[in-house]
């Protein structure tokens, strides 16, 4: 139990521990976003535009 207290004391009580906590959070979110983006690209792949497709930035003029 003492080792767990020492670890959390280091993690939240020292400058290096807080930097390690922040770096770990950045790495976790980067990995999570990579997996989510990979799934989104597989689901919504790029395809040829059909005449009935619409675009948010299309103008009504042709």
CSV table of C-alpha atoms in Angstrom, one decimal:
chain,number,residue,atom,x,y,z
A,1,UNK,CA,0.0,0.0,0.0
A,2,UNK,CA,2.9,2.3,0.7
A,3,UNK,CA,4.2,1.9,-2.9
A,4,UNK,CA,0.8,3.0,-4.3
A,5,UNK,CA,0.8,6.1,-2.0
A,6,UNK,CA,4.4,6.9,-3.1
A,7,UNK,CA,3.4,6.6,-6.7
A,8,UNK,CA,0.4,8.9,-6.4
A,9,UNK,CA,2.4,11.3,-4.3
A,10,UNK,CA,5.0,11.5,-7.1
A,11,UNK,CA,2.3,11.7,-9.8
A,12,UNK,CA,0.4,14.6,-8.3
A,13,UNK,CA,3.0,16.1,-6.0
A,14,UNK,CA,6.0,16.7,-8.2
A,15,UNK,CA,6.5,18.6,-11.4
A,16,UNK,CA,7.8,15.6,-13.3
A,17,UNK,CA,4.8,13.6,-12.2
A,18,UNK,CA,2.4,16.2,-13.4
A,19,UNK,CA,4.2,16.4,-16.8
A,20,UNK,CA,4.1,12.6,-17.1
A,21,UNK,CA,0.4,12.7,-16.3
A,22,UNK,CA,-0.2,15.3,-19.0
A,23,UNK,CA,2.0,13.5,-21.6
A,24,UNK,CA,0.2,10.3,-20.9
A,25,UNK,CA,-3.2,12.0,-21.4
A,26,UNK,CA,-2.1,13.4,-24.7
A,27,UNK,CA,-0.9,10.0,-25.9
A,28,UNK,CA,-4.1,8.3,-24.8
A,29,UNK,CA,-6.2,10.9,-26.7
A,30,UNK,CA,-4.1,10.7,-29.8
A,31,UNK,CA,-4.4,6.9,-29.9
A,32,UNK,CA,-8.2,7.2,-29.3
A,33,UNK,CA,-8.7,9.8,-32.0
A,34,UNK,CA,-6.6,7.7,-34.5
A,35,UNK,CA,-8.8,4.7,-33.9
A,36,UNK,CA,-12.0,6.7,-34.2
A,37,UNK,CA,-10.9,8.5,-37.3
A,38,UNK,CA,-9.9,5.1,-38.9
A,39,UNK,CA,-13.4,3.8,-38.2
A,40,UNK,CA,-15.0,6.9,-39.6
A,41,UNK,CA,-13.0,6.8,-42.8
A,42,UNK,CA,-14.0,3.2,-43.3
A,43,UNK,CA,-17.6,4.0,-42.8
A,44,UNK,CA,-17.8,7.2,-44.9
A,45,UNK,CA,-15.3,6.6,-47.7
A,46,UNK,CA,-14.8,9.1,-50.5
A,47,UNK,CA,-17.1,8.4,-53.5
A,48,UNK,CA,-18.1,9.9,-56.8
A,49,UNK,CA,-20.6,12.7,-56.4
A,50,UNK,CA,-24.0,11.8,-57.7
A,51,UNK,CA,-26.5,14.4,-59.0
A,52,UNK,CA,-28.6,14.1,-55.9
A,53,UNK,CA,-25.7,14.7,-53.5
A,54,UNK,CA,-25.7,18.0,-51.7
A,55,UNK,CA,-22.9,20.1,-50.3
A,56,UNK,CA,-23.2,22.7,-47.5
A,57,UNK,CA,-21.1,25.1,-49.5
A,58,UNK,CA,-22.8,24.7,-52.9
A,59,UNK,CA,-24.2,27.8,-54.3
A,60,UNK,CA,-27.5,27.9,-56.1
A,61,UNK,CA,-25.9,29.4,-59.2
A,62,UNK,CA,-24.5,27.2,-61.9
